[in-house]
C-alpha cells in the first residue's frame, strides 16, 4: 500500500522497537516512511539470531505490559495477538538469594503471599497493600508517561505537583519498599526490576516501584520464537502499510540546511525527509551524525558528563540435552548485593561474586533449539566501558567465573554440555552494536535525566528532528520505548499536519489475548 506521491516523507534511522512502532503509526497515517537499518536484520537489540539450529534473543528476553504495543497494533487496524503468540508465565521467574532462600514469583497473589511468608509473615500481609498503592500510582502517572515534556512549565504543572505525595521522589526505590517490607530479600524481590533500567534500587527513583507492580498485574510474557519475533511482526505490518525498510543500509550523514534536517545520506544514497526520526543509540548518534555546534545542550562535552547505565556480559549457549527442572527465568542475587552494585556503578570493577540471570526458554518454547537440545541465555550486569576493565584481557577469566556461578542454581555440568557458544562483552556492545560506552540501558534514569531533563522527543535546538527509543522520554525498557514512538509520532503528525492515530482500543482483547502456562 504505497503512500501517495505528495505524502509527507519521514526517514527513520534504525529499525529497533521504537523505530518500527513509529514506522507503523506514521505509515498508517499516510506518510511515505523509509526505515534505514545498519544491520542486516530488524529489531536492534530486540532481535534474535540463529546458529547451528539454536535461536537466541540478543537483548530483551521477556515481554512486560503488552498493553502499549497492543494499542499500537490496534491503532493501525491489526491485532498483536494475531501476529504473534504470547505465553504468560507462572511462575514468572525463580529468585535465588545468595544470602539464603528463594522465591518462585507468581502472579497468583495468595501463592505469592505464601512465598513471602517463608521469609516474613508480616511482610506477606503487606503485599496486597503494595499492589493496591502501586495500582493508584500507575494510574496517576500513566498520563505523564504518555505525554511529551518539551518545556520547563511541563515540569511545573499542577497535575504533576498533585502526584508528589504519591510518587515520593525524595525516596530511592529501596526506601520506598521499606514502607512495606522489612526483610531485605523481600525488598530485593520487588526492586531488582530496576536492573531493567540498568540501575541500582538504592539509587533508582521510587517511581519505579511500578515495574514490579506491572509484572504482577499484567504478567511476564514469552513471545513464541523469542522477542525478536515481535520485531519481525512489526516490520511485516509496517511494510504492509507502505513503509520501506532498507537493511544493511547504514546512515553516514544527516543533511542539514542551517538547523533543519532535510534528509540523510546512507549506503544506498540520499533520502530526503520532511521529518527525521533517530532510533539509533542516542549518544552515539549525536556524536556521529549531528555536528557538535548544532547541539549545545547535548554537546560532546556535556554528554561526557552525563550518567549512563550499566552494561551486560552475555553468554548465549547451545546445550546438549535439556534442563526441565530449571525455570524459564532464574535470577541469582549476590550474597552481598550492595557490594556487587557498588562494583558496577561506583568502583567500575568486576565482582568476584556477581549476580546473574539465566533464561531457559526451551521449557516453554522448544522451537528455539533442535530436538533433544536447549538454549541457555546467561546475563551478568557489569560496569559500562571504563578504563578499569580491559575486556580483551578480562573476558576469558570472566567467562570461567560466569560458568562457575551457574552451580549456585544447580547447573554444575554446563561446561561439558556446550555445543554452541557466543560471548558479548561491554566492548562488543560498544564497538559492534554501536552503543555508547556499551551502556545497554542508555542514559541512567536518575531524576536529573528524566522527563524534561531527558533528550526530548522533538529534539531541542534542531528542526524536523525527533527521537524514539530508550535515550529519550519516557526512557528505557520495551513498554516505554513503544510509548516514546507514540509520543513522537503524535508530535510529527501535529507538525506535518498529518492525522496520526496512536492509541487503539484493546479493552475487549486483553482478558483473552494471552495463554497462561505453568513453567517448572
Short mmCIF file of C-alpha atoms in Angstrom, two decimals:
data_model
loop_
_atom_site.label_atom_id
_atom_site.label_comp_id
_atom_site.label_asym_id
_atom_site.label_seq_id
_atom_site.Cartn_x
_atom_site.Cartn_y
_atom_site.Cartn_z
CA UNK A 1 0.00 0.00 0.00
CA UNK A 2 2.36 2.76 -1.20
CA UNK A 3 1.82 6.31 0.03
CA UNK A 4 0.53 8.92 -2.46
CA UNK A 5 3.28 10.88 -4.29
CA UNK A 6 2.56 14.09 -2.37
CA UNK A 7 2.75 12.40 1.04
CA UNK A 8 4.99 13.76 3.76
CA UNK A 9 8.34 11.96 3.78
CA UNK A 10 9.60 10.50 7.06
CA UNK A 11 13.03 8.88 7.35
CA UNK A 12 13.68 6.69 10.41
CA UNK A 13 17.27 5.91 11.38
CA UNK A 14 17.21 2.45 12.93
CA UNK A 15 14.75 -0.45 12.90
CA UNK A 16 14.73 -1.01 16.66
CA UNK A 17 11.44 -1.38 18.54
CA UNK A 18 10.83 2.37 18.73
CA UNK A 19 11.62 2.91 15.06
CA UNK A 20 9.38 0.04 13.97
CA UNK A 21 6.49 1.27 16.11
CA UNK A 22 6.85 4.78 14.67
CA UNK A 23 7.01 3.32 11.16
CA UNK A 24 3.72 1.50 11.72
CA UNK A 25 1.92 4.56 13.07
CA UNK A 26 3.24 7.04 10.50
CA UNK A 27 2.76 4.72 7.52
CA UNK A 28 -0.82 4.06 8.63
CA UNK A 29 -1.34 7.84 8.66
CA UNK A 30 -0.31 8.04 5.01
CA UNK A 31 3.28 9.23 5.36
CA UNK A 32 5.95 7.93 2.99
CA UNK A 33 8.13 6.14 5.54
CA UNK A 34 11.66 4.89 4.89
CA UNK A 35 13.47 2.97 7.65
CA UNK A 36 17.25 2.70 7.25
CA UNK A 37 18.86 -0.04 9.35
CA UNK A 38 22.61 -0.59 9.74
CA UNK A 39 22.26 -4.29 10.48
CA UNK A 40 21.01 -6.97 8.06
CA UNK A 41 18.03 -7.64 10.37
CA UNK A 42 15.30 -5.67 12.14
CA UNK A 43 14.83 -5.20 15.88
CA UNK A 44 18.13 -3.74 17.05
CA UNK A 45 18.76 -5.36 20.42
CA UNK A 46 15.18 -6.68 20.37
CA UNK A 47 16.13 -9.19 17.71
CA UNK A 48 17.01 -12.86 17.54
CA UNK A 49 19.93 -14.63 15.95
CA UNK A 50 20.26 -18.23 14.83
CA UNK A 51 23.26 -20.55 14.81
CA UNK A 52 23.55 -24.33 14.50
CA UNK A 53 19.80 -24.69 14.84
CA UNK A 54 19.64 -22.64 18.06
CA UNK A 55 17.70 -19.37 18.28
CA UNK A 56 18.54 -16.70 20.86
CA UNK A 57 17.17 -13.29 21.78
CA UNK A 58 20.02 -10.80 21.54
CA UNK A 59 18.72 -8.47 24.25
CA UNK A 60 15.28 -8.49 25.93
CA UNK A 61 14.01 -11.99 26.74
CA UNK A 62 10.50 -11.32 28.01
CA UNK A 63 7.56 -9.07 27.34
CA UNK A 64 6.13 -6.84 30.06
CA UNK A 65 2.92 -4.76 29.98
CA UNK A 66 1.82 -5.60 26.41
CA UNK A 67 -1.00 -3.03 26.56
CA UNK A 68 1.10 -0.34 24.86
CA UNK A 69 2.02 -2.47 21.86
CA UNK A 70 -1.48 -3.93 21.70
CA UNK A 71 -2.76 -0.37 21.42
CA UNK A 72 -0.28 0.48 18.65
CA UNK A 73 -1.32 -2.57 16.62
CA UNK A 74 -4.98 -1.70 17.18
CA UNK A 75 -4.35 1.89 16.06
CA UNK A 76 -3.21 0.61 12.64
CA UNK A 77 -6.04 -1.90 12.37
CA UNK A 78 -4.18 -5.02 13.48
CA UNK A 79 -4.24 -7.36 16.46
CA UNK A 80 -0.88 -8.04 18.13
CA UNK A 81 -2.05 -11.49 19.18
CA UNK A 82 -2.95 -12.49 15.65
CA UNK A 83 0.56 -11.52 14.54
CA UNK A 84 2.41 -13.16 17.46
CA UNK A 85 1.77 -15.73 20.17
CA UNK A 86 2.35 -14.61 23.75
CA UNK A 87 2.58 -17.05 26.67
CA UNK A 88 2.07 -15.67 30.17
CA UNK A 89 4.43 -17.38 32.60
CA UNK A 90 3.58 -18.75 36.03
CA UNK A 91 5.88 -18.73 37.93
CA UNK A 92 7.14 -15.54 36.33
CA UNK A 93 10.69 -16.25 37.47
CA UNK A 94 12.62 -18.05 40.17
CA UNK A 95 14.59 -15.81 42.54
CA UNK A 96 17.54 -17.37 44.35
CA UNK A 97 19.19 -15.29 47.08
CA UNK A 98 22.89 -15.64 47.77
CA UNK A 99 22.01 -14.66 51.34
CA UNK A 100 19.73 -17.71 51.56
CA UNK A 101 16.23 -18.60 50.46
CA UNK A 102 14.30 -18.49 47.21
CA UNK A 103 11.01 -17.22 45.81
CA UNK A 104 9.06 -18.59 42.88
CA UNK A 105 7.39 -15.33 41.93
CA UNK A 106 3.80 -15.88 40.82
CA UNK A 107 1.00 -13.52 39.76
CA UNK A 108 -1.32 -15.56 41.98
CA UNK A 109 -1.43 -13.23 44.99
CA UNK A 110 -2.35 -15.91 47.55
CA UNK A 111 0.51 -18.14 46.43
CA UNK A 112 2.88 -15.18 46.40
CA UNK A 113 1.87 -14.32 49.94
CA UNK A 114 2.85 -17.85 50.97
CA UNK A 115 6.22 -17.47 49.20
CA UNK A 116 6.88 -14.21 51.09
CA UNK A 117 5.64 -15.66 54.40
CA UNK A 118 8.55 -18.11 54.32
CA UNK A 119 10.78 -15.06 54.87
CA UNK A 120 8.49 -12.84 56.93
CA UNK A 121 4.82 -13.45 57.81
CA UNK A 122 4.44 -9.72 58.47
CA UNK A 123 5.76 -8.86 55.00
CA UNK A 124 3.31 -11.28 53.42
CA UNK A 125 0.47 -9.23 54.90
CA UNK A 126 1.81 -6.12 53.13
CA UNK A 127 1.79 -7.49 49.56
CA UNK A 128 -1.79 -6.51 48.73
CA UNK A 129 -1.26 -3.00 50.13
CA UNK A 130 1.85 -2.65 47.97
CA UNK A 131 -0.04 -3.76 44.85
CA UNK A 132 -3.05 -1.55 45.62
CA UNK A 133 -0.90 1.53 46.23
CA UNK A 134 1.07 0.98 43.02
CA UNK A 135 -2.11 0.50 41.03
CA UNK A 136 -3.04 4.03 42.13
CA UNK A 137 0.48 5.26 41.34
CA UNK A 138 0.43 3.69 37.88
CA UNK A 139 -2.96 5.11 37.01
CA UNK A 140 -1.88 8.56 38.20
CA UNK A 141 1.47 8.54 36.42
CA UNK A 142 0.41 6.92 33.17
CA UNK A 143 -0.71 10.25 31.70
CA UNK A 144 2.76 11.63 32.49
CA UNK A 145 4.47 8.73 30.76
CA UNK A 146 2.23 9.24 27.74
CA UNK A 147 2.91 12.99 27.44
CA UNK A 148 5.87 14.85 25.92
CA UNK A 149 7.94 17.10 28.16
CA UNK A 150 9.04 19.89 25.83
CA UNK A 151 9.02 22.96 28.13
CA UNK A 152 10.00 23.72 31.70
CA UNK A 153 6.39 24.52 32.54
CA UNK A 154 5.53 20.89 31.79
CA UNK A 155 7.57 20.02 34.88
CA UNK A 156 5.72 22.61 36.96
CA UNK A 157 2.18 21.62 36.02
CA UNK A 158 -0.40 21.36 38.82
CA UNK A 159 -1.13 17.81 37.63
CA UNK A 160 2.44 16.72 38.33
CA UNK A 161 2.55 18.63 41.63
CA UNK A 162 -0.52 16.75 42.86
CA UNK A 163 1.29 13.49 42.25
CA UNK A 164 4.26 14.26 44.51
CA UNK A 165 2.72 12.69 47.64
CA UNK A 166 2.12 9.52 45.60
CA UNK A 167 5.45 9.45 43.77
CA UNK A 168 7.66 10.45 46.73
CA UNK A 169 10.64 11.44 44.53
CA UNK A 170 12.74 12.11 47.65
CA UNK A 171 12.93 8.34 48.27
CA UNK A 172 15.00 5.73 46.49
CA UNK A 173 13.26 2.61 45.23
CA UNK A 174 14.59 0.61 48.19
CA UNK A 175 13.50 3.42 50.52
CA UNK A 176 10.00 3.24 49.06
CA UNK A 177 9.86 -0.53 49.59
CA UNK A 178 10.88 -0.14 53.25
CA UNK A 179 7.43 1.36 53.73
CA UNK A 180 6.05 -2.13 53.09
CA UNK A 181 8.63 -4.86 53.66
CA UNK A 182 11.18 -5.45 56.43
CA UNK A 183 13.12 -8.42 55.06
CA UNK A 184 15.81 -7.16 52.65
CA UNK A 185 15.33 -10.23 50.44
CA UNK A 186 11.64 -9.47 50.01
CA UNK A 187 12.54 -5.89 49.09
CA UNK A 188 15.01 -7.22 46.54
CA UNK A 189 12.27 -9.39 45.05
CA UNK A 190 10.28 -6.21 44.42
CA UNK A 191 13.14 -3.90 43.43
CA UNK A 192 15.63 -5.92 41.37
CA UNK A 193 13.49 -4.82 38.38
CA UNK A 194 15.44 -1.53 38.50
CA UNK A 195 18.07 -3.54 36.60
CA UNK A 196 15.67 -3.36 33.63
CA UNK A 197 16.75 0.31 33.62
CA UNK A 198 20.38 -0.55 34.33
CA UNK A 199 20.20 0.99 37.81
CA UNK A 200 20.57 0.05 41.47
CA UNK A 201 17.41 0.02 43.65
CA UNK A 202 19.38 2.08 46.17
CA UNK A 203 19.77 4.91 43.64
CA UNK A 204 16.78 4.41 41.36
CA UNK A 205 13.85 6.82 41.95
CA UNK A 206 10.92 5.46 43.94
CA UNK A 207 8.59 5.94 40.97
CA UNK A 208 9.86 2.68 39.51
CA UNK A 209 8.13 0.53 42.08
CA UNK A 210 5.54 0.38 39.29
CA UNK A 211 7.84 -2.06 37.44
CA UNK A 212 7.27 -4.95 39.82
CA UNK A 213 3.60 -4.00 40.06
CA UNK A 214 3.27 -4.31 36.28
CA UNK A 215 4.71 -7.81 36.42
CA UNK A 216 2.14 -8.99 38.94
CA UNK A 217 -0.78 -7.06 37.46
CA UNK A 218 -0.24 -7.71 33.74
CA UNK A 219 2.15 -10.65 33.69
CA UNK A 220 5.54 -11.63 32.33
CA UNK A 221 5.15 -12.97 28.80
CA UNK A 222 7.21 -15.08 26.44
CA UNK A 223 6.64 -14.45 22.72
CA UNK A 224 6.91 -17.77 20.89
CA UNK A 225 10.06 -17.61 18.77
CA UNK A 226 11.58 -15.00 21.11
CA UNK A 227 11.17 -11.25 21.44
CA UNK A 228 12.71 -10.86 18.01
CA UNK A 229 9.57 -12.47 16.60
CA UNK A 230 7.63 -9.41 17.81
CA UNK A 231 10.04 -7.08 15.99
CA UNK A 232 9.68 -9.16 12.83
CA UNK A 233 5.89 -8.95 13.10
CA UNK A 234 6.10 -5.18 13.49
CA UNK A 235 8.29 -4.95 10.38
CA UNK A 236 5.81 -7.06 8.38
CA UNK A 237 2.92 -4.83 9.43
CA UNK A 238 4.85 -1.63 8.73
CA UNK A 239 5.73 -2.84 5.23
CA UNK A 240 2.14 -3.93 4.58
CA UNK A 241 1.10 -0.37 5.45
CA UNK A 242 3.52 1.04 2.87
CA UNK A 243 6.74 1.62 4.81
CA UNK A 244 10.05 0.72 3.17
CA UNK A 245 12.64 -0.99 5.38
CA UNK A 246 16.15 -0.97 3.94
CA UNK A 247 18.56 -3.34 5.73
CA UNK A 248 22.36 -3.28 5.74
CA UNK A 249 21.99 0.41 4.95
CA UNK A 250 23.92 2.48 7.50
CA UNK A 251 23.23 6.20 7.70
CA UNK A 252 26.50 8.05 7.19
CA UNK A 253 25.37 11.67 7.40
CA UNK A 254 22.38 13.82 8.27
CA UNK A 255 21.85 16.58 5.69
CA UNK A 256 21.18 19.99 7.24
CA UNK A 257 20.09 23.33 5.86
CA UNK A 258 21.03 25.56 8.76
CA UNK A 259 19.49 23.86 11.80
CA UNK A 260 16.90 21.98 9.78
CA UNK A 261 17.39 18.33 8.86
CA UNK A 262 16.29 17.78 5.26
CA UNK A 263 17.43 14.21 4.76
CA UNK A 264 20.22 11.70 5.20
CA UNK A 265 22.93 10.04 3.16
CA UNK A 266 23.18 6.29 3.66
CA UNK A 267 24.91 3.45 1.85
CA UNK A 268 22.02 3.35 -0.61
CA UNK A 269 22.12 7.07 -1.40
CA UNK A 270 20.37 10.29 -0.40
CA UNK A 271 16.95 10.16 1.22
CA UNK A 272 15.07 13.45 1.56
CA UNK A 273 12.77 13.96 4.53
CA UNK A 274 10.17 16.31 5.92
CA UNK A 275 10.79 14.70 9.32
CA UNK A 276 13.75 12.69 10.56
CA UNK A 277 13.36 10.17 13.39
CA UNK A 278 16.52 8.95 15.15
CA UNK A 279 16.13 5.49 16.68
CA UNK A 280 19.86 4.77 17.00
CA UNK A 281 21.64 4.85 20.37
CA UNK A 282 21.25 8.48 21.42
CA UNK A 283 24.79 9.44 22.43
CA UNK A 284 26.42 7.53 19.58
CA UNK A 285 24.06 9.03 17.01
CA UNK A 286 24.62 12.56 18.30
CA UNK A 287 28.39 12.26 18.20
CA UNK A 288 28.48 10.67 14.76
CA UNK A 289 25.63 12.26 12.89
CA UNK A 290 24.95 15.74 14.34
CA UNK A 291 27.74 18.36 14.24
CA UNK A 292 28.78 19.42 17.72
CA UNK A 293 27.93 23.11 17.17
CA UNK A 294 24.31 22.23 16.33
CA UNK A 295 23.61 20.62 19.72
CA UNK A 296 24.86 22.92 22.51
CA UNK A 297 22.68 21.25 25.18
CA UNK A 298 23.96 17.82 24.17
CA UNK A 299 27.48 18.65 23.05
CA UNK A 300 30.23 16.02 23.27
CA UNK A 301 31.46 17.68 26.45
CA UNK A 302 28.03 17.59 28.07
CA UNK A 303 27.33 14.01 27.01
CA UNK A 304 30.62 13.03 28.66
CA UNK A 305 29.31 14.45 31.96
CA UNK A 306 26.03 12.52 31.89
CA UNK A 307 25.37 9.35 33.85
CA UNK A 308 24.95 6.19 31.83
CA UNK A 309 23.52 2.83 32.80
CA UNK A 310 25.43 -0.34 33.49
CA UNK A 311 26.31 -2.81 30.76
CA UNK A 312 25.91 -6.57 30.48
CA UNK A 313 28.21 -9.52 29.94
CA UNK A 314 26.45 -12.20 27.87
CA UNK A 315 26.82 -15.89 27.12
CA UNK A 316 24.48 -17.49 24.59
CA UNK A 317 24.85 -21.25 24.98
CA UNK A 318 23.52 -24.12 22.90
CA UNK A 319 23.24 -27.10 25.23
CA UNK A 320 23.20 -30.85 24.61
CA UNK A 321 20.10 -32.12 26.42
CA UNK A 322 17.58 -30.15 28.46
CA UNK A 323 17.17 -28.66 31.93
CA UNK A 324 13.50 -29.37 32.50
CA UNK A 325 13.73 -28.69 36.26
CA UNK A 326 15.11 -25.19 35.70
CA UNK A 327 12.62 -22.30 35.49
CA UNK A 328 12.13 -20.30 32.30
CA UNK A 329 13.70 -17.30 34.10
CA UNK A 330 16.08 -17.63 37.06
CA UNK A 331 17.71 -14.69 38.83
CA UNK A 332 20.50 -15.20 41.36
CA UNK A 333 21.07 -12.19 43.61
CA UNK A 334 24.58 -11.99 45.07
CA UNK A 335 25.08 -12.56 48.78
CA UNK A 336 26.47 -9.02 49.14
CA UNK A 337 24.15 -7.33 46.67
CA UNK A 338 25.22 -3.84 47.79
CA UNK A 339 28.88 -4.59 47.08
CA UNK A 340 28.05 -6.08 43.68
CA UNK A 341 26.13 -2.93 42.73
CA UNK A 342 28.91 -0.68 44.02
CA UNK A 343 31.38 -2.61 41.87
CA UNK A 344 29.17 -1.91 38.86
CA UNK A 345 28.11 1.70 39.42
CA UNK A 346 30.82 3.30 41.59
CA UNK A 347 34.07 1.36 41.56
CA UNK A 348 33.69 0.17 37.94
CA UNK A 349 35.36 -3.17 38.58
CA UNK A 350 34.30 -6.77 38.07
CA UNK A 351 32.82 -8.52 41.11
CA UNK A 352 34.13 -11.81 42.43
CA UNK A 353 30.55 -12.86 43.26
CA UNK A 354 28.28 -11.23 40.65
CA UNK A 355 24.53 -11.54 40.39
CA UNK A 356 23.32 -13.24 37.24
CA UNK A 357 20.25 -14.13 35.20
CA UNK A 358 19.57 -17.30 33.19
CA UNK A 359 16.84 -17.83 30.63
CA UNK A 360 15.98 -21.47 29.94
CA UNK A 361 13.33 -20.73 27.34
CA UNK A 362 13.05 -24.24 25.89
CA UNK A 363 10.95 -25.36 28.88
CA UNK A 364 8.26 -23.11 27.38
CA UNK A 365 9.25 -22.88 23.72
CA UNK A 366 11.06 -25.97 22.36
CA UNK A 367 11.18 -24.38 18.89
CA UNK A 368 14.26 -22.43 19.98
CA UNK A 369 16.58 -25.46 19.80
CA UNK A 370 17.00 -28.68 17.80
CA UNK A 371 15.29 -31.79 19.24
CA UNK A 372 17.00 -33.03 22.38
CA UNK A 373 18.89 -29.75 22.85
CA UNK A 374 18.19 -26.43 24.57
CA UNK A 375 19.36 -22.86 24.89
CA UNK A 376 20.72 -21.02 27.91
CA UNK A 377 20.95 -17.23 27.86
CA UNK A 378 23.27 -16.02 30.64
CA UNK A 379 23.50 -12.34 31.61
CA UNK A 380 25.67 -10.72 34.27
CA UNK A 381 25.23 -6.97 34.95
CA UNK A 382 28.65 -5.28 34.82
CA UNK A 383 30.12 -1.80 34.58
CA UNK A 384 29.82 0.03 31.31
CA UNK A 385 33.07 0.65 29.42
CA UNK A 386 35.65 2.03 31.84
CA UNK A 387 39.44 2.21 31.94
CA UNK A 388 39.40 -0.07 34.99
CA UNK A 389 38.32 -3.07 32.89
CA UNK A 390 40.16 -4.26 29.77
CA UNK A 391 37.76 -6.77 28.23
CA UNK A 392 40.37 -8.10 25.80
CA UNK A 393 42.21 -9.35 28.88
CA UNK A 394 39.32 -9.98 31.29
CA UNK A 395 36.83 -11.81 29.05
CA UNK A 396 38.35 -15.32 29.32
CA UNK A 397 38.63 -15.08 33.12
CA UNK A 398 35.13 -13.67 33.50
CA UNK A 399 33.68 -16.41 31.28
CA UNK A 400 35.07 -19.04 33.66
CA UNK A 401 33.62 -17.14 36.62
CA UNK A 402 30.21 -16.88 34.93
CA UNK A 403 30.08 -20.62 34.31
CA UNK A 404 31.14 -21.34 37.89
CA UNK A 405 28.38 -19.08 39.18
CA UNK A 406 25.78 -21.27 37.46
CA UNK A 407 26.43 -24.00 40.03
CA UNK A 408 24.66 -21.73 42.54
CA UNK A 409 21.36 -22.52 40.82
CA UNK A 410 22.17 -26.20 40.37
CA UNK A 411 23.81 -26.03 36.93
CA UNK A 412 27.17 -27.65 37.62
CA UNK A 413 27.60 -29.50 34.33
CA UNK A 414 27.10 -26.73 31.78
CA UNK A 415 30.68 -26.55 30.51
CA UNK A 416 30.75 -30.14 29.26
CA UNK A 417 27.32 -29.82 27.59
CA UNK A 418 28.03 -26.69 25.49
CA UNK A 419 27.75 -27.36 21.75
CA UNK A 420 27.41 -23.71 20.66
CA UNK A 421 28.66 -20.55 22.36
CA UNK A 422 28.67 -16.82 21.70
CA UNK A 423 30.06 -14.23 24.09
CA UNK A 424 29.22 -10.50 24.11
CA UNK A 425 31.08 -8.08 26.40
CA UNK A 426 30.54 -4.35 27.02
CA UNK A 427 33.31 -3.73 24.48
CA UNK A 428 31.29 -5.69 21.92
CA UNK A 429 28.12 -3.72 22.71
CA UNK A 430 30.17 -0.56 22.21
CA UNK A 431 32.13 -1.46 19.09
CA UNK A 432 29.94 -3.94 17.24
CA UNK A 433 26.47 -2.76 18.23
CA UNK A 434 27.24 0.99 18.33
CA UNK A 435 26.10 1.58 21.93
CA UNK A 436 27.87 4.46 23.69
CA UNK A 437 30.10 3.04 26.47
CA UNK A 438 28.34 -0.28 25.93
CA UNK A 439 25.65 1.11 28.29
CA UNK A 440 22.90 -1.27 27.22
CA UNK A 441 20.13 0.64 29.04
CA UNK A 442 21.20 4.06 27.70
CA UNK A 443 21.20 7.20 29.87
CA UNK A 444 20.60 6.44 33.54
CA UNK A 445 17.14 7.18 34.93
CA UNK A 446 18.12 9.43 37.84
CA UNK A 447 15.86 12.43 38.47
CA UNK A 448 18.24 14.82 36.71
CA UNK A 449 17.89 12.78 33.49
CA UNK A 450 14.12 12.22 33.33
CA UNK A 451 11.08 13.98 31.85
CA UNK A 452 12.07 17.43 30.54
CA UNK A 453 15.70 16.79 31.53
CA UNK A 454 15.98 13.76 29.23
CA UNK A 455 16.57 14.24 25.48
CA UNK A 456 13.20 15.31 24.12
CA UNK A 457 11.03 13.51 21.62
CA UNK A 458 11.00 16.63 19.45
CA UNK A 459 14.74 17.14 19.68
CA UNK A 460 15.62 20.53 21.03
CA UNK A 461 17.60 23.05 19.02
CA UNK A 462 17.05 21.40 15.64
CA UNK A 463 14.18 21.50 13.21
CA UNK A 464 12.48 18.36 11.86
CA UNK A 465 14.50 16.03 14.15
CA UNK A 466 12.71 13.63 16.50
CA UNK A 467 13.83 10.85 18.84
CA UNK A 468 12.44 7.44 19.76
CA UNK A 469 13.99 4.74 21.91
CA UNK A 470 15.49 4.36 25.37
CA UNK A 471 17.52 7.57 25.13
CA UNK A 472 14.51 9.86 25.04
CA UNK A 473 11.42 10.38 27.19
CA UNK A 474 9.90 8.28 28.79
CA UNK A 475 13.01 6.04 29.00
CA UNK A 476 14.38 2.54 28.62
CA UNK A 477 12.53 -0.78 28.56
CA UNK A 478 10.22 -2.08 25.83
CA UNK A 479 6.87 -0.68 27.06
CA UNK A 480 8.22 2.86 27.44
CA UNK A 481 10.21 2.63 24.19
CA UNK A 482 6.96 1.83 22.42
CA UNK A 483 5.41 4.73 24.31
CA UNK A 484 8.17 7.02 23.03
CA UNK A 485 7.12 6.06 19.49
CA UNK A 486 3.53 7.03 20.23
CA UNK A 487 4.58 10.39 21.66
CA UNK A 488 6.95 11.14 18.79
CA UNK A 489 4.51 10.03 16.09
CA UNK A 490 1.84 12.28 17.56
CA UNK A 491 4.26 15.25 17.54
CA UNK A 492 5.25 14.57 13.93
CA UNK A 493 1.59 14.42 12.96
CA UNK A 494 0.96 17.78 14.61
CA UNK A 495 4.00 19.37 12.96
CA UNK A 496 3.34 17.99 9.46
CA UNK A 497 -0.42 18.38 9.56
CA UNK A 498 -0.97 14.63 9.29
CA UNK A 499 -3.73 12.90 11.33
CA UNK A 500 -1.76 10.22 13.22
CA UNK A 501 -3.80 7.80 15.35
CA UNK A 502 -1.55 6.44 18.10
CA UNK A 503 -3.96 4.73 20.53
CA UNK A 504 -6.23 1.85 19.56
CA UNK A 505 -8.89 0.21 21.71
CA UNK A 506 -7.68 -3.01 23.30
CA UNK A 507 -10.15 -3.20 26.19
CA UNK A 508 -12.03 -6.17 24.75
CA UNK A 509 -8.95 -8.15 23.85
CA UNK A 510 -6.68 -8.09 26.86
CA UNK A 511 -8.53 -10.59 29.02
CA UNK A 512 -8.39 -13.38 26.43
CA UNK A 513 -5.32 -12.44 24.45
CA UNK A 514 -2.64 -14.45 26.24
CA UNK A 515 -2.22 -18.04 27.31
CA UNK A 516 -1.28 -18.79 30.92
CA UNK A 517 1.06 -21.72 31.44
CA UNK A 518 2.97 -23.25 34.32
CA UNK A 519 6.73 -23.41 34.00
CA UNK A 520 8.97 -25.60 36.15
#
